[in-house]
């Protein structure tokens, strides 16, 4: 069964239609890379999936439950429960500047009171070790590099034990040296079979790590397939032209 089902997603800002009949499925353990030019609707699609944007039509089903069905949203309590199954990592980290790294990780679980404080503390320690930042637990975001901030953001999203992780251009604000350390963590997650959707301009990552690549342009999915098919032998000239410019 698909862990995420997107069906005929539509979204407009006034007269401008930014998502046009977007349809695809995500199976458990999939790593899906979403590529395409700026303004093609990639980030809007991702934000719609986690309910940060409201769609105008279509359906989103997560782990068998409808977040929205034929344009009609679930009840607020159901939405909260459904979106809790997804973790989101943004382009610009979105860490709380007045909280330490450890406090950033533990804030949401403690507020929701879903586990004992000792369990939360142990998991935050484990996740900071996982992303290579055990020694920065007491640091504030202002004292971290961009790559460190993004690794903290990844650990924070993992704190809620999501079934699926969504990444919105996680390395676009970083210089090449810092990009590598973030991609290393994401590759590790993929090796551990975390289900992931990654909006990215890192073609090497998409080719190496993803098992499916979706190419979007002008609010539509133009082409999709396994990386070896899409990168080496794209069916459409538009896809071919984009890939040739991106490598």
PDB file of N, CA and C in Angstrom, residues 41-136:
ATOM      1  N   UNK A  41       6.441  24.957  -9.099  1.00  0.00           N
ATOM      2  CA  UNK A  41       5.430  24.468  -8.164  1.00  0.00           C
ATOM      3  C   UNK A  41       5.926  23.420  -7.187  1.00  0.00           C
ATOM      4  N   UNK A  42       7.213  23.131  -7.208  1.00  0.00           N
ATOM      5  CA  UNK A  42       7.761  22.052  -6.366  1.00  0.00           C
ATOM      6  C   UNK A  42       7.541  22.314  -4.877  1.00  0.00           C
ATOM      7  N   UNK A  43       7.939  23.494  -4.420  1.00  0.00           N
ATOM      8  CA  UNK A  43       7.814  23.808  -2.993  1.00  0.00           C
ATOM      9  C   UNK A  43       6.354  23.943  -2.574  1.00  0.00           C
ATOM     10  N   UNK A  44       5.532  24.518  -3.429  1.00  0.00           N
ATOM     11  CA  UNK A  44       4.101  24.645  -3.126  1.00  0.00           C
ATOM     12  C   UNK A  44       3.475  23.269  -2.961  1.00  0.00           C
ATOM     13  N   UNK A  45       3.864  22.334  -3.812  1.00  0.00           N
ATOM     14  CA  UNK A  45       3.353  20.970  -3.702  1.00  0.00           C
ATOM     15  C   UNK A  45       3.742  20.360  -2.360  1.00  0.00           C
ATOM     16  N   UNK A  46       5.016  20.508  -1.987  1.00  0.00           N
ATOM     17  CA  UNK A  46       5.492  19.935  -0.731  1.00  0.00           C
ATOM     18  C   UNK A  46       4.773  20.554   0.463  1.00  0.00           C
ATOM     19  N   UNK A  47       4.612  21.873   0.440  1.00  0.00           N
ATOM     20  CA  UNK A  47       3.942  22.570   1.539  1.00  0.00           C
ATOM     21  C   UNK A  47       2.464  22.187   1.616  1.00  0.00           C
ATOM     22  N   UNK A  48       1.864  21.877   0.475  1.00  0.00           N
ATOM     23  CA  UNK A  48       0.469  21.435   0.462  1.00  0.00           C
ATOM     24  C   UNK A  48       0.325  20.066   1.121  1.00  0.00           C
ATOM     25  N   UNK A  49       1.301  19.199   0.894  1.00  0.00           N
ATOM     26  CA  UNK A  49       1.242  17.855   1.455  1.00  0.00           C
ATOM     27  C   UNK A  49       1.230  17.895   2.975  1.00  0.00           C
ATOM     28  N   UNK A  50       1.990  18.838   3.569  1.00  0.00           N
ATOM     29  CA  UNK A  50       2.047  18.923   5.040  1.00  0.00           C
ATOM     30  C   UNK A  50       1.084  19.972   5.595  1.00  0.00           C
ATOM     31  N   UNK A  51       0.174  20.433   4.759  1.00  0.00           N
ATOM     32  CA  UNK A  51      -0.903  21.340   5.170  1.00  0.00           C
ATOM     33  C   UNK A  51      -0.420  22.746   5.555  1.00  0.00           C
ATOM     34  N   UNK A  52       0.697  23.164   4.987  1.00  0.00           N
ATOM     35  CA  UNK A  52       1.140  24.549   5.142  1.00  0.00           C
ATOM     36  C   UNK A  52       0.549  25.437   4.050  1.00  0.00           C
ATOM     37  N   UNK A  53       0.011  24.813   3.020  1.00  0.00           N
ATOM     38  CA  UNK A  53      -0.753  25.502   1.974  1.00  0.00           C
ATOM     39  C   UNK A  53      -2.060  24.737   1.791  1.00  0.00           C
ATOM     40  N   UNK A  54      -3.153  25.450   1.592  1.00  0.00           N
ATOM     41  CA  UNK A  54      -4.432  24.805   1.322  1.00  0.00           C
ATOM     42  C   UNK A  54      -4.605  24.628  -0.189  1.00  0.00           C
ATOM     43  N   UNK A  55      -4.993  23.432  -0.583  1.00  0.00           N
ATOM     44  CA  UNK A  55      -5.208  23.179  -2.009  1.00  0.00           C
ATOM     45  C   UNK A  55      -6.646  23.548  -2.397  1.00  0.00           C
ATOM     46  N   UNK A  56      -6.852  23.718  -3.684  1.00  0.00           N
ATOM     47  CA  UNK A  56      -8.179  24.082  -4.205  1.00  0.00           C
ATOM     48  C   UNK A  56      -8.934  22.880  -4.758  1.00  0.00           C
ATOM     49  N   UNK A  57      -8.222  21.801  -5.005  1.00  0.00           N
ATOM     50  CA  UNK A  57      -8.871  20.604  -5.526  1.00  0.00           C
ATOM     51  C   UNK A  57      -7.926  19.424  -5.459  1.00  0.00           C
ATOM     52  N   UNK A  58      -8.499  18.221  -5.453  1.00  0.00           N
ATOM     53  CA  UNK A  58      -7.696  17.014  -5.399  1.00  0.00           C
ATOM     54  C   UNK A  58      -7.708  16.371  -4.028  1.00  0.00           C
ATOM     55  N   UNK A  59      -6.874  15.341  -3.873  1.00  0.00           N
ATOM     56  CA  UNK A  59      -6.861  14.553  -2.639  1.00  0.00           C
ATOM     57  C   UNK A  59      -5.427  14.281  -2.187  1.00  0.00           C
ATOM     58  N   UNK A  60      -5.254  14.219  -0.865  1.00  0.00           N
ATOM     59  CA  UNK A  60      -3.982  13.836  -0.246  1.00  0.00           C
ATOM     60  C   UNK A  60      -4.291  12.789   0.810  1.00  0.00           C
ATOM     61  N   UNK A  61      -3.715  11.622   0.654  1.00  0.00           N
ATOM     62  CA  UNK A  61      -3.951  10.520   1.587  1.00  0.00           C
ATOM     63  C   UNK A  61      -2.631  10.080   2.193  1.00  0.00           C
ATOM     64  N   UNK A  62      -2.542  10.067   3.518  1.00  0.00           N
ATOM     65  CA  UNK A  62      -1.316   9.742   4.238  1.00  0.00           C
ATOM     66  C   UNK A  62      -1.544   8.518   5.106  1.00  0.00           C
ATOM     67  N   UNK A  63      -0.780   7.455   4.855  1.00  0.00           N
ATOM     68  CA  UNK A  63      -0.900   6.218   5.650  1.00  0.00           C
ATOM     69  C   UNK A  63      -2.350   5.740   5.731  1.00  0.00           C
ATOM     70  N   UNK A  64      -3.069   5.872   4.625  1.00  0.00           N
ATOM     71  CA  UNK A  64      -4.446   5.387   4.543  1.00  0.00           C
ATOM     72  C   UNK A  64      -5.513   6.369   4.959  1.00  0.00           C
ATOM     73  N   UNK A  65      -5.124   7.512   5.541  1.00  0.00           N
ATOM     74  CA  UNK A  65      -6.093   8.502   6.011  1.00  0.00           C
ATOM     75  C   UNK A  65      -6.071   9.732   5.110  1.00  0.00           C
ATOM     76  N   UNK A  66      -7.249  10.238   4.779  1.00  0.00           N
ATOM     77  CA  UNK A  66      -7.341  11.412   3.917  1.00  0.00           C
ATOM     78  C   UNK A  66      -7.131  12.706   4.709  1.00  0.00           C
ATOM     79  N   UNK A  67      -6.072  13.434   4.357  1.00  0.00           N
ATOM     80  CA  UNK A  67      -5.911  14.809   4.834  1.00  0.00           C
ATOM     81  C   UNK A  67      -6.947  15.690   4.144  1.00  0.00           C
ATOM     82  N   UNK A  68      -7.090  15.467   2.857  1.00  0.00           N
ATOM     83  CA  UNK A  68      -8.098  16.162   2.057  1.00  0.00           C
ATOM     84  C   UNK A  68      -8.575  15.213   0.971  1.00  0.00           C
ATOM     85  N   UNK A  69      -9.886  15.180   0.751  1.00  0.00           N
ATOM     86  CA  UNK A  69     -10.465  14.290  -0.248  1.00  0.00           C
ATOM     87  C   UNK A  69     -11.360  15.098  -1.168  1.00  0.00           C
ATOM     88  N   UNK A  70     -11.023  15.108  -2.440  1.00  0.00           N
ATOM     89  CA  UNK A  70     -11.778  15.873  -3.449  1.00  0.00           C
ATOM     90  C   UNK A  70     -11.963  17.325  -3.013  1.00  0.00           C
ATOM     91  N   UNK A  71     -10.885  17.891  -2.457  1.00  0.00           N
ATOM     92  CA  UNK A  71     -10.905  19.299  -2.069  1.00  0.00           C
ATOM     93  C   UNK A  71     -11.499  19.591  -0.702  1.00  0.00           C
ATOM     94  N   UNK A  72     -11.991  18.568  -0.009  1.00  0.00           N
ATOM     95  CA  UNK A  72     -12.615  18.759   1.306  1.00  0.00           C
ATOM     96  C   UNK A  72     -11.679  18.218   2.382  1.00  0.00           C
ATOM     97  N   UNK A  73     -11.310  19.083   3.319  1.00  0.00           N
ATOM     98  CA  UNK A  73     -10.340  18.721   4.348  1.00  0.00           C
ATOM     99  C   UNK A  73     -10.978  17.934   5.493  1.00  0.00           C
ATOM    100  N   UNK A  74     -10.147  17.113   6.140  1.00  0.00           N
ATOM    101  CA  UNK A  74     -10.562  16.389   7.338  1.00  0.00           C
ATOM    102  C   UNK A  74     -10.805  17.374   8.481  1.00  0.00           C
ATOM    103  N   UNK A  75     -11.342  16.889   9.563  1.00  0.00           N
ATOM    104  CA  UNK A  75     -11.578  17.723  10.748  1.00  0.00           C
ATOM    105  C   UNK A  75     -10.238  18.120  11.373  1.00  0.00           C
ATOM    106  N   UNK A  76     -10.197  19.263  12.071  1.00  0.00           N
ATOM    107  CA  UNK A  76      -8.925  19.766  12.623  1.00  0.00           C
ATOM    108  C   UNK A  76      -8.140  18.741  13.429  1.00  0.00           C
ATOM    109  N   UNK A  77      -8.807  17.979  14.294  1.00  0.00           N
ATOM    110  CA  UNK A  77      -8.093  17.000  15.110  1.00  0.00           C
ATOM    111  C   UNK A  77      -7.516  15.886  14.247  1.00  0.00           C
ATOM    112  N   UNK A  78      -8.248  15.505  13.192  1.00  0.00           N
ATOM    113  CA  UNK A  78      -7.752  14.483  12.271  1.00  0.00           C
ATOM    114  C   UNK A  78      -6.557  15.012  11.470  1.00  0.00           C
ATOM    115  N   UNK A  79      -6.639  16.279  11.065  1.00  0.00           N
ATOM    116  CA  UNK A  79      -5.533  16.895  10.329  1.00  0.00           C
ATOM    117  C   UNK A  79      -4.259  16.875  11.172  1.00  0.00           C
ATOM    118  N   UNK A  80      -4.394  17.215  12.442  1.00  0.00           N
ATOM    119  CA  UNK A  80      -3.249  17.231  13.348  1.00  0.00           C
ATOM    120  C   UNK A  80      -2.624  15.845  13.452  1.00  0.00           C
ATOM    121  N   UNK A  81      -3.475  14.842  13.556  1.00  0.00           N
ATOM    122  CA  UNK A  81      -2.994  13.472  13.697  1.00  0.00           C
ATOM    123  C   UNK A  81      -2.312  13.002  12.399  1.00  0.00           C
ATOM    124  N   UNK A  82      -2.876  13.370  11.262  1.00  0.00           N
ATOM    125  CA  UNK A  82      -2.326  12.947   9.965  1.00  0.00           C
ATOM    126  C   UNK A  82      -0.996  13.645   9.677  1.00  0.00           C
ATOM    127  N   UNK A  83      -0.946  14.952   9.900  1.00  0.00           N
ATOM    128  CA  UNK A  83       0.288  15.683   9.597  1.00  0.00           C
ATOM    129  C   UNK A  83       1.420  15.310  10.553  1.00  0.00           C
ATOM    130  N   UNK A  84       1.097  14.768  11.728  1.00  0.00           N
ATOM    131  CA  UNK A  84       2.138  14.347  12.676  1.00  0.00           C
ATOM    132  C   UNK A  84       2.947  13.173  12.134  1.00  0.00           C
ATOM    133  N   UNK A  85       2.447  12.528  11.106  1.00  0.00           N
ATOM    134  CA  UNK A  85       3.163  11.398  10.498  1.00  0.00           C
ATOM    135  C   UNK A  85       4.249  11.854   9.526  1.00  0.00           C
ATOM    136  N   UNK A  86       4.321  13.175   9.318  1.00  0.00           N
ATOM    137  CA  UNK A  86       5.280  13.716   8.350  1.00  0.00           C
ATOM    138  C   UNK A  86       6.222  14.703   9.028  1.00  0.00           C
ATOM    139  N   UNK A  87       7.489  14.625   8.668  1.00  0.00           N
ATOM    140  CA  UNK A  87       8.474  15.585   9.142  1.00  0.00           C
ATOM    141  C   UNK A  87       8.921  16.458   7.987  1.00  0.00           C
ATOM    142  N   UNK A  88       9.118  17.752   8.244  1.00  0.00           N
ATOM    143  CA  UNK A  88       9.447  18.703   7.176  1.00  0.00           C
ATOM    144  C   UNK A  88      10.750  19.426   7.511  1.00  0.00           C
ATOM    145  N   UNK A  89      11.625  19.495   6.515  1.00  0.00           N
ATOM    146  CA  UNK A  89      12.877  20.247   6.639  1.00  0.00           C
ATOM    147  C   UNK A  89      12.866  21.338   5.569  1.00  0.00           C
ATOM    148  N   UNK A  90      13.069  22.575   6.014  1.00  0.00           N
ATOM    149  CA  UNK A  90      12.932  23.729   5.130  1.00  0.00           C
ATOM    150  C   UNK A  90      14.290  24.204   4.616  1.00  0.00           C
ATOM    151  N   UNK A  91      14.230  25.071   3.636  1.00  0.00           N
ATOM    152  CA  UNK A  91      15.436  25.634   3.031  1.00  0.00           C
ATOM    153  C   UNK A  91      16.235  26.461   4.039  1.00  0.00           C
ATOM    154  N   UNK A  92      15.518  27.226   4.881  1.00  0.00           N
ATOM    155  CA  UNK A  92      16.187  28.172   5.774  1.00  0.00           C
ATOM    156  C   UNK A  92      16.113  27.773   7.250  1.00  0.00           C
ATOM    157  N   UNK A  93      16.135  26.456   7.515  1.00  0.00           N
ATOM    158  CA  UNK A  93      16.332  25.876   8.852  1.00  0.00           C
ATOM    159  C   UNK A  93      15.161  26.104   9.815  1.00  0.00           C
ATOM    160  N   UNK A  94      14.701  27.373  10.000  1.00  0.00           N
ATOM    161  CA  UNK A  94      13.571  27.686  10.884  1.00  0.00           C
ATOM    162  C   UNK A  94      13.790  27.219  12.321  1.00  0.00           C
ATOM    163  N   UNK A  95      15.015  27.317  12.809  1.00  0.00           N
ATOM    164  CA  UNK A  95      15.282  27.001  14.217  1.00  0.00           C
ATOM    165  C   UNK A  95      14.874  28.179  15.100  1.00  0.00           C
ATOM    166  N   UNK A  96      14.535  27.883  16.349  1.00  0.00           N
ATOM    167  CA  UNK A  96      14.219  28.943  17.304  1.00  0.00           C
ATOM    168  C   UNK A  96      15.529  29.527  17.836  1.00  0.00           C
ATOM    169  N   UNK A  97      15.804  30.805  17.567  1.00  0.00           N
ATOM    170  CA  UNK A  97      17.117  31.361  17.919  1.00  0.00           C
ATOM    171  C   UNK A  97      17.368  31.468  19.416  1.00  0.00           C
ATOM    172  N   UNK A  98      16.289  31.550  20.211  1.00  0.00           N
ATOM    173  CA  UNK A  98      16.449  31.719  21.657  1.00  0.00           C
ATOM    174  C   UNK A  98      16.579  30.390  22.398  1.00  0.00           C
ATOM    175  N   UNK A  99      16.524  29.282  21.672  1.00  0.00           N
ATOM    176  CA  UNK A  99      16.648  27.962  22.285  1.00  0.00           C
ATOM    177  C   UNK A  99      17.958  27.309  21.862  1.00  0.00           C
ATOM    178  N   UNK A 100      18.530  26.500  22.751  1.00  0.00           N
ATOM    179  CA  UNK A 100      19.727  25.740  22.389  1.00  0.00           C
ATOM    180  C   UNK A 100      19.356  24.656  21.377  1.00  0.00           C
ATOM    181  N   UNK A 101      20.371  24.014  20.835  1.00  0.00           N
ATOM    182  CA  UNK A 101      20.156  22.904  19.909  1.00  0.00           C
ATOM    183  C   UNK A 101      19.287  21.834  20.568  1.00  0.00           C
ATOM    184  N   UNK A 102      19.646  21.440  21.769  1.00  0.00           N
ATOM    185  CA  UNK A 102      18.899  20.407  22.502  1.00  0.00           C
ATOM    186  C   UNK A 102      17.458  20.850  22.731  1.00  0.00           C
ATOM    187  N   UNK A 103      17.262  22.095  23.108  1.00  0.00           N
ATOM    188  CA  UNK A 103      15.912  22.609  23.373  1.00  0.00           C
ATOM    189  C   UNK A 103      15.087  22.684  22.092  1.00  0.00           C
ATOM    190  N   UNK A 104      15.732  22.993  20.965  1.00  0.00           N
ATOM    191  CA  UNK A 104      15.027  22.998  19.680  1.00  0.00           C
ATOM    192  C   UNK A 104      14.480  21.612  19.361  1.00  0.00           C
ATOM    193  N   UNK A 105      15.280  20.586  19.631  1.00  0.00           N
ATOM    194  CA  UNK A 105      14.853  19.217  19.343  1.00  0.00           C
ATOM    195  C   UNK A 105      13.715  18.769  20.259  1.00  0.00           C
ATOM    196  N   UNK A 106      13.779  19.166  21.527  1.00  0.00           N
ATOM    197  CA  UNK A 106      12.863  18.598  22.521  1.00  0.00           C
ATOM    198  C   UNK A 106      11.582  19.399  22.716  1.00  0.00           C
ATOM    199  N   UNK A 107      11.504  20.578  22.127  1.00  0.00           N
ATOM    200  CA  UNK A 107      10.356  21.455  22.379  1.00  0.00           C
ATOM    201  C   UNK A 107       9.028  20.810  21.999  1.00  0.00           C
ATOM    202  N   UNK A 108       8.878  20.378  20.752  1.00  0.00           N
ATOM    203  CA  UNK A 108       7.592  19.842  20.291  1.00  0.00           C
ATOM    204  C   UNK A 108       7.175  18.582  21.039  1.00  0.00           C
ATOM    205  N   UNK A 109       8.067  17.578  21.199  1.00  0.00           N
ATOM    206  CA  UNK A 109       7.653  16.388  21.955  1.00  0.00           C
ATOM    207  C   UNK A 109       7.228  16.706  23.392  1.00  0.00           C
ATOM    208  N   UNK A 110       7.930  17.646  24.042  1.00  0.00           N
ATOM    209  CA  UNK A 110       7.565  18.001  25.419  1.00  0.00           C
ATOM    210  C   UNK A 110       6.225  18.725  25.480  1.00  0.00           C
ATOM    211  N   UNK A 111       5.973  19.601  24.502  1.00  0.00           N
ATOM    212  CA  UNK A 111       4.697  20.323  24.470  1.00  0.00           C
ATOM    213  C   UNK A 111       3.529  19.362  24.262  1.00  0.00           C
ATOM    214  N   UNK A 112       3.742  18.355  23.423  1.00  0.00           N
ATOM    215  CA  UNK A 112       2.677  17.388  23.125  1.00  0.00           C
ATOM    216  C   UNK A 112       2.529  16.337  24.227  1.00  0.00           C
ATOM    217  N   UNK A 113       3.553  16.226  25.072  1.00  0.00           N
ATOM    218  CA  UNK A 113       3.531  15.308  26.213  1.00  0.00           C
ATOM    219  C   UNK A 113       3.181  13.876  25.801  1.00  0.00           C
ATOM    220  N   UNK A 114       3.796  13.444  24.714  1.00  0.00           N
ATOM    221  CA  UNK A 114       3.486  12.106  24.208  1.00  0.00           C
ATOM    222  C   UNK A 114       4.413  11.040  24.802  1.00  0.00           C
ATOM    223  N   UNK A 115       5.504  11.494  25.439  1.00  0.00           N
ATOM    224  CA  UNK A 115       6.449  10.549  26.024  1.00  0.00           C
ATOM    225  C   UNK A 115       7.022  11.131  27.311  1.00  0.00           C
ATOM    226  N   UNK A 116       7.616  10.273  28.101  1.00  0.00           N
ATOM    227  CA  UNK A 116       8.294  10.712  29.325  1.00  0.00           C
ATOM    228  C   UNK A 116       9.500  11.571  28.951  1.00  0.00           C
ATOM    229  N   UNK A 117       9.794  12.556  29.799  1.00  0.00           N
ATOM    230  CA  UNK A 117      10.888  13.492  29.520  1.00  0.00           C
ATOM    231  C   UNK A 117      12.220  12.781  29.314  1.00  0.00           C
ATOM    232  N   UNK A 118      12.477  11.720  30.072  1.00  0.00           N
ATOM    233  CA  UNK A 118      13.742  10.992  29.927  1.00  0.00           C
ATOM    234  C   UNK A 118      13.851  10.319  28.567  1.00  0.00           C
ATOM    235  N   UNK A 119      12.741   9.827  28.050  1.00  0.00           N
ATOM    236  CA  UNK A 119      12.735   9.199  26.720  1.00  0.00           C
ATOM    237  C   UNK A 119      13.051  10.248  25.649  1.00  0.00           C
ATOM    238  N   UNK A 120      12.441  11.425  25.785  1.00  0.00           N
ATOM    239  CA  UNK A 120      12.671  12.522  24.849  1.00  0.00           C
ATOM    240  C   UNK A 120      14.133  12.957  24.885  1.00  0.00           C
ATOM    241  N   UNK A 121      14.686  13.085  26.089  1.00  0.00           N
ATOM    242  CA  UNK A 121      16.086  13.500  26.233  1.00  0.00           C
ATOM    243  C   UNK A 121      17.039  12.481  25.618  1.00  0.00           C
ATOM    244  N   UNK A 122      16.745  11.197  25.805  1.00  0.00           N
ATOM    245  CA  UNK A 122      17.607  10.157  25.240  1.00  0.00           C
ATOM    246  C   UNK A 122      17.551  10.180  23.714  1.00  0.00           C
ATOM    247  N   UNK A 123      16.342  10.376  23.171  1.00  0.00           N
ATOM    248  CA  UNK A 123      16.220  10.397  21.710  1.00  0.00           C
ATOM    249  C   UNK A 123      16.921  11.614  21.113  1.00  0.00           C
ATOM    250  N   UNK A 124      16.819  12.751  21.781  1.00  0.00           N
ATOM    251  CA  UNK A 124      17.507  13.938  21.257  1.00  0.00           C
ATOM    252  C   UNK A 124      19.017  13.723  21.269  1.00  0.00           C
ATOM    253  N   UNK A 125      19.526  13.078  22.313  1.00  0.00           N
ATOM    254  CA  UNK A 125      20.959  12.770  22.373  1.00  0.00           C
ATOM    255  C   UNK A 125      21.353  11.808  21.256  1.00  0.00           C
ATOM    256  N   UNK A 126      20.516  10.789  21.022  1.00  0.00           N
ATOM    257  CA  UNK A 126      20.792   9.809  19.970  1.00  0.00           C
ATOM    258  C   UNK A 126      20.783  10.463  18.586  1.00  0.00           C
ATOM    259  N   UNK A 127      19.823  11.352  18.358  1.00  0.00           N
ATOM    260  CA  UNK A 127      19.713  11.989  17.044  1.00  0.00           C
ATOM    261  C   UNK A 127      20.834  12.997  16.807  1.00  0.00           C
ATOM    262  N   UNK A 128      21.248  13.690  17.847  1.00  0.00           N
ATOM    263  CA  UNK A 128      22.383  14.605  17.684  1.00  0.00           C
ATOM    264  C   UNK A 128      23.659  13.828  17.371  1.00  0.00           C
ATOM    265  N   UNK A 129      23.795  12.648  17.968  1.00  0.00           N
ATOM    266  CA  UNK A 129      24.939  11.794  17.628  1.00  0.00           C
ATOM    267  C   UNK A 129      24.834  11.333  16.171  1.00  0.00           C
ATOM    268  N   UNK A 130      23.629  11.007  15.756  1.00  0.00           N
ATOM    269  CA  UNK A 130      23.385  10.536  14.382  1.00  0.00           C
ATOM    270  C   UNK A 130      23.797  11.569  13.340  1.00  0.00           C
ATOM    271  N   UNK A 131      23.508  12.846  13.621  1.00  0.00           N
ATOM    272  CA  UNK A 131      23.838  13.906  12.655  1.00  0.00           C
ATOM    273  C   UNK A 131      25.192  14.554  12.950  1.00  0.00           C
ATOM    274  N   UNK A 132      25.955  13.956  13.896  1.00  0.00           N
ATOM    275  CA  UNK A 132      27.307  14.415  14.159  1.00  0.00           C
ATOM    276  C   UNK A 132      27.415  15.703  14.941  1.00  0.00           C
ATOM    277  N   UNK A 133      26.446  15.962  15.830  1.00  0.00           N
ATOM    278  CA  UNK A 133      26.439  17.238  16.551  1.00  0.00           C
ATOM    279  C   UNK A 133      26.270  17.065  18.067  1.00  0.00           C
ATOM    280  N   UNK A 134      26.725  15.940  18.597  1.00  0.00           N
ATOM    281  CA  UNK A 134      26.607  15.712  20.039  1.00  0.00           C
ATOM    282  C   UNK A 134      27.285  16.809  20.850  1.00  0.00           C
ATOM    283  N   UNK A 135      28.370  17.341  20.314  1.00  0.00           N
ATOM    284  CA  UNK A 135      29.130  18.358  21.046  1.00  0.00           C
ATOM    285  C   UNK A 135      28.526  19.750  20.959  1.00  0.00           C
ATOM    286  N   UNK A 136      27.410  19.884  20.227  1.00  0.00           N
ATOM    287  CA  UNK A 136      26.794  21.205  20.039  1.00  0.00           C
ATOM    288  C   UNK A 136      25.432  21.296  20.717  1.00  0.00           C
TER     289      UNK A 136
END
